[in-house]
Coordinates of C-alpha atoms in Angstrom, one line a residue:
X1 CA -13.0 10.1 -16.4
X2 CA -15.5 12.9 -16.0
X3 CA -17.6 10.8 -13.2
X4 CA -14.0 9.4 -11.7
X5 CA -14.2 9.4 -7.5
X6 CA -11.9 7.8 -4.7
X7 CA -14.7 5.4 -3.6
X8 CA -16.0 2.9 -6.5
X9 CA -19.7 3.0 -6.9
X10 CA -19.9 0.2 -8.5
X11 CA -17.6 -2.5 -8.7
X12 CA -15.4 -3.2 -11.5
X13 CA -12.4 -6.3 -11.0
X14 CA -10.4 -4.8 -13.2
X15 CA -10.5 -0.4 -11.8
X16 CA -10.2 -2.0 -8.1
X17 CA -7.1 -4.0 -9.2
X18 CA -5.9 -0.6 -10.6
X19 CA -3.9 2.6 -8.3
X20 CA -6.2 5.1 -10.0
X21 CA -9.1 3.2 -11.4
X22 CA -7.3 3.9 -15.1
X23 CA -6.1 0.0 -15.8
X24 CA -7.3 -1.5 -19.3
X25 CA -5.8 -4.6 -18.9
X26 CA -5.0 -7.5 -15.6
X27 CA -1.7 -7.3 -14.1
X28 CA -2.6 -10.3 -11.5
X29 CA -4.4 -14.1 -12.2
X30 CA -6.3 -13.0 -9.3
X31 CA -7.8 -10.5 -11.8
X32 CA -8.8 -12.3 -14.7
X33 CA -10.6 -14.6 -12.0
X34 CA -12.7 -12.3 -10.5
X35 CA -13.6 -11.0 -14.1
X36 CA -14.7 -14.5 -15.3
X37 CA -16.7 -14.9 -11.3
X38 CA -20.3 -15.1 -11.8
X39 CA -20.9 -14.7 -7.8
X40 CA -24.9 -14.0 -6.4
X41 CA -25.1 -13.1 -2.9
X42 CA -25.9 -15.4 -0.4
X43 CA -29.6 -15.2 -0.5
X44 CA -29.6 -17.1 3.3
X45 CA -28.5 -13.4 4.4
X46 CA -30.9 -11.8 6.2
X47 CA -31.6 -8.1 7.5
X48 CA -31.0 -4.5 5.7
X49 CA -27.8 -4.6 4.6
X50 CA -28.4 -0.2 4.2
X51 CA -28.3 -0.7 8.3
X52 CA -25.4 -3.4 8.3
X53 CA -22.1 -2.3 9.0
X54 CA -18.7 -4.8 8.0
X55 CA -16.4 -5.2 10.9
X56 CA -13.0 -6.3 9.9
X57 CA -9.4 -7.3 11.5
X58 CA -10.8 -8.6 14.8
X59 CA -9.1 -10.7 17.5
X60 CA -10.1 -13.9 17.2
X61 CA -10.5 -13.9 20.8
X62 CA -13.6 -11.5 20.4
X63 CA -16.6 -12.7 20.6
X64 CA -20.2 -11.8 20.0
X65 CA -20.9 -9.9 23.5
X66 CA -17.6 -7.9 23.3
X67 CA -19.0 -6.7 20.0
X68 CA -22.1 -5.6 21.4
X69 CA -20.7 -4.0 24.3
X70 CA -18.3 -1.8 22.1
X71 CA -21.2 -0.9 18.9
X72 CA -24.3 -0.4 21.4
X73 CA -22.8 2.9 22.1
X74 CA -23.6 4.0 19.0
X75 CA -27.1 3.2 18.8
X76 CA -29.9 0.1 19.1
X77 CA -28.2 -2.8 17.4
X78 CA -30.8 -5.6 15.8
X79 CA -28.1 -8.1 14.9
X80 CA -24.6 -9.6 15.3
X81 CA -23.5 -11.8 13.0
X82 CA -20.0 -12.8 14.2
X83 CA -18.5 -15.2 10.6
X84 CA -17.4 -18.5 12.1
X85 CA -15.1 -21.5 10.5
X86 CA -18.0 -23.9 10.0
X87 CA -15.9 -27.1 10.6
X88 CA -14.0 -25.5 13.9
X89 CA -16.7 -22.9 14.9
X90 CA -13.5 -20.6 15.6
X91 CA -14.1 -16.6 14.8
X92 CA -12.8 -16.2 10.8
X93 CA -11.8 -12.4 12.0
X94 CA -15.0 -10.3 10.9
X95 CA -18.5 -9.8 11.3
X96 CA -21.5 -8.2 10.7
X97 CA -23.5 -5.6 12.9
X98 CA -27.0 -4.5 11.8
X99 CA -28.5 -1.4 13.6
X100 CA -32.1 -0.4 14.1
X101 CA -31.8 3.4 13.0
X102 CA -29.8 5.1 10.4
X103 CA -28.2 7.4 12.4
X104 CA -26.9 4.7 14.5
X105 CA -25.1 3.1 11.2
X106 CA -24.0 6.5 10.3
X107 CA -22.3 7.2 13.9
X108 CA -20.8 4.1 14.2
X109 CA -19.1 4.3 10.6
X110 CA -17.8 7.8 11.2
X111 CA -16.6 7.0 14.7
X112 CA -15.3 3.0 15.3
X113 CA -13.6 2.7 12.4
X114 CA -9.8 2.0 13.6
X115 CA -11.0 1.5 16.8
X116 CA -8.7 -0.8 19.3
X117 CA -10.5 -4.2 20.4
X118 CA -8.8 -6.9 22.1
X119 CA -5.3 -5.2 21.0
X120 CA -6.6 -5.2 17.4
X121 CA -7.2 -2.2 15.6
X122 CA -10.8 -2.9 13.2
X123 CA -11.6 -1.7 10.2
X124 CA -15.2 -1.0 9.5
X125 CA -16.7 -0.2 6.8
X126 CA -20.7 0.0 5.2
X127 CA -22.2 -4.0 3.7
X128 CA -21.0 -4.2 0.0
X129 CA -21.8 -7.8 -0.6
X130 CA -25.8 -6.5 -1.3
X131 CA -25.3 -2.7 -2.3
X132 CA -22.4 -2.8 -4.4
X133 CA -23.6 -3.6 -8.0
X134 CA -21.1 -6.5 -9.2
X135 CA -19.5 -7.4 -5.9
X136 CA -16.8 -9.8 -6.2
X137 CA -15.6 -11.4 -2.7
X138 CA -12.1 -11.1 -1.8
X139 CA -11.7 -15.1 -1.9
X140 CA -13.0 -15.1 -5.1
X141 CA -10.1 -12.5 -6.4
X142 CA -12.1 -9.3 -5.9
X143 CA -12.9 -7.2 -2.8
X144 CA -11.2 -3.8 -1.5
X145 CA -7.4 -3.8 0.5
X146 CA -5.3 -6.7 0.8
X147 CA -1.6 -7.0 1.9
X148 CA 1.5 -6.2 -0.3
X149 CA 3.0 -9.4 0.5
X150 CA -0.2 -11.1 -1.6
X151 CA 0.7 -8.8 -4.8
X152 CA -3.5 -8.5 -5.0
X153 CA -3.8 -4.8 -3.7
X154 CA -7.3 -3.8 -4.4
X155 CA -8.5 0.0 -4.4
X156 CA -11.3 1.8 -4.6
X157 CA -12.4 1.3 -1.1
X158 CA -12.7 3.1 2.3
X159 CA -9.0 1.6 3.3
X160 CA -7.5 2.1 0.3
X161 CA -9.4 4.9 -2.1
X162 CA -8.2 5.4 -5.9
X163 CA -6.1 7.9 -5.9
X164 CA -6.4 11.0 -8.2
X165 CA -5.5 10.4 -12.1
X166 CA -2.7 12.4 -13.1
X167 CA -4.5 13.8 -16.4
X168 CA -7.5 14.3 -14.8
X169 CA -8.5 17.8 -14.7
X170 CA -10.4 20.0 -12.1
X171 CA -14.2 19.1 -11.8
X172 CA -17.5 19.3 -9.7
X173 CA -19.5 16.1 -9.3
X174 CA -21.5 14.7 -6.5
X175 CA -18.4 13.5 -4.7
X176 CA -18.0 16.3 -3.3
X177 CA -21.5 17.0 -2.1
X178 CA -23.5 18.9 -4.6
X179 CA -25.6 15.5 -5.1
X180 CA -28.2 14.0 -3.1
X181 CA -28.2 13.9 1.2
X182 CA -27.9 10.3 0.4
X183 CA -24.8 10.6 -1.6
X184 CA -23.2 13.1 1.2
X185 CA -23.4 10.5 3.7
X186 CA -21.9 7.5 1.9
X187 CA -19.2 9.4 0.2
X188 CA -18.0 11.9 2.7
X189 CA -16.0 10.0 5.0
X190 CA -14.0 8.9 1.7
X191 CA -13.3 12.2 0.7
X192 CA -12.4 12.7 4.1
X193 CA -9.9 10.1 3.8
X194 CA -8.8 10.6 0.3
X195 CA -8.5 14.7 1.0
X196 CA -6.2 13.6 3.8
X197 CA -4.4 11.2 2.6
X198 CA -3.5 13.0 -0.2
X199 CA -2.4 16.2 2.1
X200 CA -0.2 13.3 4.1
X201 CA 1.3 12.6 1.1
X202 CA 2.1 16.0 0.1
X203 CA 3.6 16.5 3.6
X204 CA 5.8 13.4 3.3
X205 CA 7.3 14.3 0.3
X206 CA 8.3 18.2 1.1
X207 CA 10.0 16.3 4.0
X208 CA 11.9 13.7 1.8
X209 CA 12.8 17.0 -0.4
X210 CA 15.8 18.7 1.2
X211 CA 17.3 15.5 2.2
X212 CA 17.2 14.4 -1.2
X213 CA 18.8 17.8 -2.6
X214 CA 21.4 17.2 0.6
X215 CA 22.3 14.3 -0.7
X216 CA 22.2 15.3 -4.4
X217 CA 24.6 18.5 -3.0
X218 CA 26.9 16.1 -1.0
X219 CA 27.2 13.1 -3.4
X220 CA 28.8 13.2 -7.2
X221 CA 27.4 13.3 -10.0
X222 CA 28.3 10.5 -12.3
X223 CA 30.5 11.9 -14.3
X224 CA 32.6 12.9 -11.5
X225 CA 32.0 9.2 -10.2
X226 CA 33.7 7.9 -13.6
X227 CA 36.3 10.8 -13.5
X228 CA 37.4 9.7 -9.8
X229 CA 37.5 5.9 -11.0
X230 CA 39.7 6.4 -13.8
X231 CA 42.2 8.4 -11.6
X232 CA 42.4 5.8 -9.0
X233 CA 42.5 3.0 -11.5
X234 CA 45.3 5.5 -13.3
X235 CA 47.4 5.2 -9.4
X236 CA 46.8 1.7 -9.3
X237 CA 48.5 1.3 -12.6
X238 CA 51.2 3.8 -11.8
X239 CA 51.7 1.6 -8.1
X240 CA 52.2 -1.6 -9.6
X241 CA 54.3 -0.5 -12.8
X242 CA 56.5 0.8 -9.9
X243 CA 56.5 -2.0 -8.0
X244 CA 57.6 -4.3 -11.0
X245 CA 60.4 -1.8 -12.3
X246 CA 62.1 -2.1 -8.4
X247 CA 61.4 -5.8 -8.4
X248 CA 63.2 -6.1 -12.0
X249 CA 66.1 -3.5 -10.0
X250 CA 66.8 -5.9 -7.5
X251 CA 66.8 -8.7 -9.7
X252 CA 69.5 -7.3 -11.4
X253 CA 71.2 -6.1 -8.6
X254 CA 71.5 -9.9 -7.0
X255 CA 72.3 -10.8 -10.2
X256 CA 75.5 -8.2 -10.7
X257 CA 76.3 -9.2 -7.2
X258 CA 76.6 -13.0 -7.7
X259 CA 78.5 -12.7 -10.9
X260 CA 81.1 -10.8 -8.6
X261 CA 81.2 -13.2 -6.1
X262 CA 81.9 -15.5 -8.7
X263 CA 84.7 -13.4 -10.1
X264 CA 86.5 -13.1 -7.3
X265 CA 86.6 -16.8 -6.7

Protein backbone atom coordinates (compact mmCIF):
# COMPACT_ATOMS: atom_id res chain seq x y z
CA UNK A 1 0.00 0.00 0.00
CA UNK A 2 2.96 2.32 0.60
CA UNK A 3 3.52 2.91 -3.39
CA UNK A 4 -0.57 2.88 -3.85
CA UNK A 5 -1.60 5.84 -6.66
CA UNK A 6 -4.90 6.67 -8.64
CA UNK A 7 -3.26 5.89 -12.03
CA UNK A 8 -1.85 2.12 -12.29
CA UNK A 9 1.71 2.04 -13.40
CA UNK A 10 1.63 -1.09 -14.28
CA UNK A 11 -1.10 -3.19 -15.14
CA UNK A 12 -2.53 -5.75 -12.95
CA UNK A 13 -6.24 -7.63 -14.23
CA UNK A 14 -7.08 -8.29 -11.04
CA UNK A 15 -6.27 -4.13 -9.05
CA UNK A 16 -7.97 -2.69 -12.39
CA UNK A 17 -11.07 -4.88 -11.83
CA UNK A 18 -10.92 -3.60 -8.14
CA UNK A 19 -12.61 0.30 -6.76
CA UNK A 20 -9.32 0.82 -4.93
CA UNK A 21 -6.77 -1.37 -6.31
CA UNK A 22 -7.15 -3.63 -2.82
CA UNK A 23 -9.04 -6.88 -4.52
CA UNK A 24 -7.30 -10.34 -3.81
CA UNK A 25 -9.66 -12.33 -5.51
CA UNK A 26 -12.00 -12.02 -9.31
CA UNK A 27 -15.49 -10.94 -8.86
CA UNK A 28 -16.15 -11.10 -12.86
CA UNK A 29 -15.18 -14.15 -15.64
CA UNK A 30 -14.01 -11.28 -17.47
CA UNK A 31 -11.27 -11.35 -14.76
CA UNK A 32 -9.95 -14.61 -14.51
CA UNK A 33 -9.70 -14.26 -18.40
CA UNK A 34 -7.60 -11.51 -18.64
CA UNK A 35 -5.35 -13.15 -15.87
CA UNK A 36 -4.91 -16.39 -17.87
CA UNK A 37 -4.29 -13.79 -21.46
CA UNK A 38 -0.85 -14.12 -22.58
CA UNK A 39 -1.39 -10.95 -25.14
CA UNK A 40 2.12 -9.40 -27.11
CA UNK A 41 1.51 -6.26 -28.76
CA UNK A 42 0.91 -6.09 -32.21
CA UNK A 43 4.46 -5.82 -33.46
CA UNK A 44 2.93 -4.46 -37.11
CA UNK A 45 2.50 -1.15 -34.93
CA UNK A 46 4.54 1.34 -35.98
CA UNK A 47 5.82 4.86 -34.55
CA UNK A 48 6.68 6.13 -30.80
CA UNK A 49 3.98 5.11 -28.91
CA UNK A 50 5.74 7.99 -25.94
CA UNK A 51 4.39 10.49 -28.85
CA UNK A 52 0.99 8.51 -29.54
CA UNK A 53 -2.01 9.70 -28.06
CA UNK A 54 -5.43 7.12 -27.79
CA UNK A 55 -8.55 8.84 -28.99
CA UNK A 56 -11.70 7.23 -27.81
CA UNK A 57 -15.71 7.60 -28.09
CA UNK A 58 -15.66 9.13 -31.66
CA UNK A 59 -18.49 9.53 -34.11
CA UNK A 60 -18.32 7.10 -36.48
CA UNK A 61 -19.02 9.71 -38.92
CA UNK A 62 -15.44 11.14 -38.24
CA UNK A 63 -12.99 10.54 -40.30
CA UNK A 64 -9.34 10.85 -40.70
CA UNK A 65 -9.16 14.65 -41.93
CA UNK A 66 -11.63 15.83 -39.23
CA UNK A 67 -9.12 14.36 -36.83
CA UNK A 68 -6.33 16.24 -38.16
CA UNK A 69 -8.04 19.41 -38.40
CA UNK A 70 -9.13 19.28 -34.67
CA UNK A 71 -5.29 17.67 -33.07
CA UNK A 72 -2.99 19.99 -35.55
CA UNK A 73 -3.78 22.73 -33.19
CA UNK A 74 -1.90 21.33 -30.74
CA UNK A 75 1.20 20.71 -32.43
CA UNK A 76 2.94 18.87 -35.80
CA UNK A 77 1.13 15.56 -36.06
CA UNK A 78 3.24 12.58 -37.85
CA UNK A 79 0.45 10.06 -37.94
CA UNK A 80 -3.35 9.22 -37.84
CA UNK A 81 -4.26 5.93 -37.43
CA UNK A 82 -8.08 6.03 -37.60
CA UNK A 83 -8.99 1.76 -36.28
CA UNK A 84 -11.24 0.47 -39.05
CA UNK A 85 -13.66 -2.87 -39.12
CA UNK A 86 -11.50 -4.88 -41.54
CA UNK A 87 -14.45 -6.70 -43.28
CA UNK A 88 -16.71 -3.27 -43.58
CA UNK A 89 -13.81 -0.67 -43.49
CA UNK A 90 -16.45 1.36 -41.24
CA UNK A 91 -14.60 3.57 -38.28
CA UNK A 92 -14.63 1.03 -34.91
CA UNK A 93 -14.90 4.53 -32.77
CA UNK A 94 -11.12 5.19 -31.87
CA UNK A 95 -7.80 6.02 -33.12
CA UNK A 96 -4.50 6.76 -32.82
CA UNK A 97 -2.58 10.23 -33.24
CA UNK A 98 1.21 10.32 -33.10
CA UNK A 99 2.85 13.85 -32.77
CA UNK A 100 6.30 14.99 -33.89
CA UNK A 101 7.32 16.90 -30.47
CA UNK A 102 6.63 16.09 -26.94
CA UNK A 103 5.14 19.10 -26.05
CA UNK A 104 2.66 18.75 -28.70
CA UNK A 105 1.51 15.21 -26.95
CA UNK A 106 1.62 16.90 -23.68
CA UNK A 107 -0.81 19.86 -24.88
CA UNK A 108 -3.02 17.86 -26.58
CA UNK A 109 -3.50 15.39 -23.51
CA UNK A 110 -4.09 18.24 -21.08
CA UNK A 111 -6.35 20.10 -23.37
CA UNK A 112 -8.70 17.71 -25.89
CA UNK A 113 -9.53 15.37 -23.61
CA UNK A 114 -13.57 15.65 -23.40
CA UNK A 115 -13.52 17.63 -26.21
CA UNK A 116 -16.92 17.72 -28.46
CA UNK A 117 -16.42 16.10 -32.18
CA UNK A 118 -19.18 15.43 -34.47
CA UNK A 119 -21.72 15.75 -31.22
CA UNK A 120 -19.46 13.21 -29.43
CA UNK A 121 -17.67 14.04 -26.54
CA UNK A 122 -13.81 11.91 -26.83
CA UNK A 123 -11.85 10.65 -24.41
CA UNK A 124 -8.20 10.80 -24.82
CA UNK A 125 -5.75 9.49 -23.16
CA UNK A 126 -1.63 8.55 -23.54
CA UNK A 127 -0.75 4.69 -25.83
CA UNK A 128 -0.83 1.91 -23.10
CA UNK A 129 -0.83 -0.95 -25.46
CA UNK A 130 3.32 -0.46 -25.69
CA UNK A 131 4.10 1.42 -22.29
CA UNK A 132 2.04 -0.20 -19.93
CA UNK A 133 3.93 -3.29 -18.56
CA UNK A 134 1.24 -6.29 -18.83
CA UNK A 135 -1.36 -4.57 -20.95
CA UNK A 136 -4.39 -6.53 -21.30
CA UNK A 137 -6.88 -5.22 -24.15
CA UNK A 138 -10.31 -4.45 -23.15
CA UNK A 139 -11.66 -7.33 -25.64
CA UNK A 140 -9.60 -9.53 -24.08
CA UNK A 141 -11.17 -8.79 -20.43
CA UNK A 142 -8.73 -6.15 -19.35
CA UNK A 143 -8.33 -2.38 -20.27
CA UNK A 144 -9.47 0.82 -18.20
CA UNK A 145 -13.52 2.13 -17.99
CA UNK A 146 -16.28 0.24 -19.31
CA UNK A 147 -20.05 0.75 -18.80
CA UNK A 148 -22.10 -0.39 -15.71
CA UNK A 149 -24.52 -2.13 -17.75
CA UNK A 150 -21.43 -4.68 -18.78
CA UNK A 151 -20.73 -5.38 -14.88
CA UNK A 152 -16.68 -5.21 -16.16
CA UNK A 153 -15.86 -1.65 -14.60
CA UNK A 154 -12.20 -1.38 -14.79
CA UNK A 155 -10.11 1.32 -12.76
CA UNK A 156 -7.01 2.56 -12.45
CA UNK A 157 -7.12 4.70 -15.45
CA UNK A 158 -7.36 8.47 -16.55
CA UNK A 159 -11.45 7.99 -16.82
CA UNK A 160 -11.85 6.07 -13.97
CA UNK A 161 -8.75 6.43 -11.27
CA UNK A 162 -8.63 4.07 -8.04
CA UNK A 163 -9.96 5.76 -5.58
CA UNK A 164 -8.20 6.22 -2.18
CA UNK A 165 -8.10 3.05 0.25
CA UNK A 166 -9.91 3.60 3.29
CA UNK A 167 -6.89 2.35 5.63
CA UNK A 168 -4.42 3.84 3.82
CA UNK A 169 -2.68 6.48 5.72
CA UNK A 170 -1.11 9.87 4.84
CA UNK A 171 2.09 9.61 2.53
CA UNK A 172 4.51 11.36 0.08
CA UNK A 173 5.49 9.46 -2.96
CA UNK A 174 6.16 10.54 -6.53
CA UNK A 175 2.50 10.86 -7.30
CA UNK A 176 2.46 13.81 -6.21
CA UNK A 177 5.46 15.31 -7.79
CA UNK A 178 8.55 14.87 -5.68
CA UNK A 179 9.76 12.18 -8.46
CA UNK A 180 11.18 12.70 -11.73
CA UNK A 181 10.00 15.62 -14.54
CA UNK A 182 9.00 12.63 -16.32
CA UNK A 183 6.80 11.25 -13.62
CA UNK A 184 5.12 14.93 -13.15
CA UNK A 185 4.01 14.96 -16.54
CA UNK A 186 2.38 11.54 -16.87
CA UNK A 187 0.81 11.56 -13.47
CA UNK A 188 -0.39 15.06 -12.91
CA UNK A 189 -3.32 15.25 -14.91
CA UNK A 190 -4.54 12.10 -12.87
CA UNK A 191 -4.04 13.70 -9.68
CA UNK A 192 -5.75 16.41 -11.21
CA UNK A 193 -8.61 14.34 -11.81
CA UNK A 194 -8.50 12.16 -8.82
CA UNK A 195 -8.01 15.52 -6.34
CA UNK A 196 -11.22 16.63 -8.02
CA UNK A 197 -13.09 14.02 -8.17
CA UNK A 198 -12.66 13.28 -4.79
CA UNK A 199 -13.55 17.08 -3.77
CA UNK A 200 -16.87 16.48 -6.09
CA UNK A 201 -17.59 13.79 -4.17
CA UNK A 202 -17.19 15.42 -0.93
CA UNK A 203 -19.43 18.25 -2.28
CA UNK A 204 -22.16 15.73 -3.27
CA UNK A 205 -22.45 14.21 -0.18
CA UNK A 206 -22.63 17.53 2.27
CA UNK A 207 -25.52 18.21 -0.16
CA UNK A 208 -27.28 14.74 0.17
CA UNK A 209 -26.66 15.40 4.17
CA UNK A 210 -29.45 17.63 5.41
CA UNK A 211 -31.91 16.13 3.22
CA UNK A 212 -31.14 12.92 4.63
CA UNK A 213 -31.36 14.28 8.36
CA UNK A 214 -34.88 16.00 6.94
CA UNK A 215 -36.01 13.02 6.17
CA UNK A 216 -34.69 11.13 9.18
CA UNK A 217 -36.49 14.25 11.32
CA UNK A 218 -39.71 13.90 9.32
CA UNK A 219 -40.11 10.14 8.96
CA UNK A 220 -40.49 7.47 12.04
CA UNK A 221 -38.34 5.54 13.40
CA UNK A 222 -39.23 1.90 13.31
CA UNK A 223 -40.31 1.45 16.38
CA UNK A 224 -42.86 4.00 16.04
CA UNK A 225 -43.60 2.35 12.53
CA UNK A 226 -44.50 -1.02 14.52
CA UNK A 227 -46.16 0.99 17.32
CA UNK A 228 -48.56 2.84 14.60
CA UNK A 229 -49.21 -0.66 12.93
CA UNK A 230 -50.36 -2.36 15.90
CA UNK A 231 -52.76 0.56 16.73
CA UNK A 232 -54.41 0.50 13.42
CA UNK A 233 -54.44 -3.21 13.22
CA UNK A 234 -55.95 -2.82 17.08
CA UNK A 235 -59.08 -0.31 15.24
CA UNK A 236 -59.42 -2.64 12.57
CA UNK A 237 -60.14 -5.37 15.00
CA UNK A 238 -62.21 -3.09 17.21
CA UNK A 239 -64.33 -2.00 13.60
CA UNK A 240 -65.12 -5.38 12.61
CA UNK A 241 -65.84 -6.94 16.23
CA UNK A 242 -68.41 -4.02 16.04
CA UNK A 243 -69.67 -4.59 12.94
CA UNK A 244 -70.38 -8.45 13.73
CA UNK A 245 -71.96 -7.70 17.28
CA UNK A 246 -74.74 -5.17 15.29
CA UNK A 247 -75.08 -7.75 12.54
CA UNK A 248 -75.78 -10.55 15.34
CA UNK A 249 -78.37 -7.39 16.88
CA UNK A 250 -80.28 -7.33 13.98
CA UNK A 251 -80.34 -10.86 13.51
CA UNK A 252 -82.01 -11.20 16.52
CA UNK A 253 -84.13 -8.42 16.16
CA UNK A 254 -85.79 -9.92 12.76
CA UNK A 255 -85.87 -12.86 14.45
CA UNK A 256 -87.98 -11.47 17.73
CA UNK A 257 -89.99 -9.73 15.13
CA UNK A 258 -91.13 -12.80 13.07
CA UNK A 259 -91.88 -14.87 16.02
CA UNK A 260 -94.44 -11.94 16.82
CA UNK A 261 -95.86 -11.92 13.61
CA UNK A 262 -96.36 -15.37 14.07
CA UNK A 263 -97.99 -15.03 17.36
CA UNK A 264 -100.43 -12.85 16.46
CA UNK A 265 -101.58 -15.02 13.69
Amino acid sequence: MADWAPIAKEYDPLKAGSIDGTDEEPHDRAIWRAMLARYVPNKGVTGDPHLTLFVARLNLQTTEEKLKEVFSRYGDIRKIRLVRDLVTGFSKGYAFIEYKEERALLKAHRDANRLVIDQHEIFVDFELERTLKGWIPRRLGGGFGGKKESGQLRFGGRDRPFRKPINLPNMKNDFYGEGSSEKRNWSREGARDWRTRDRDHERSRDKRWPERERSWAWGDSERDRDSKEERSRGRERKDRDRKDRDRDRSRDRDSKKQRDDEKHR
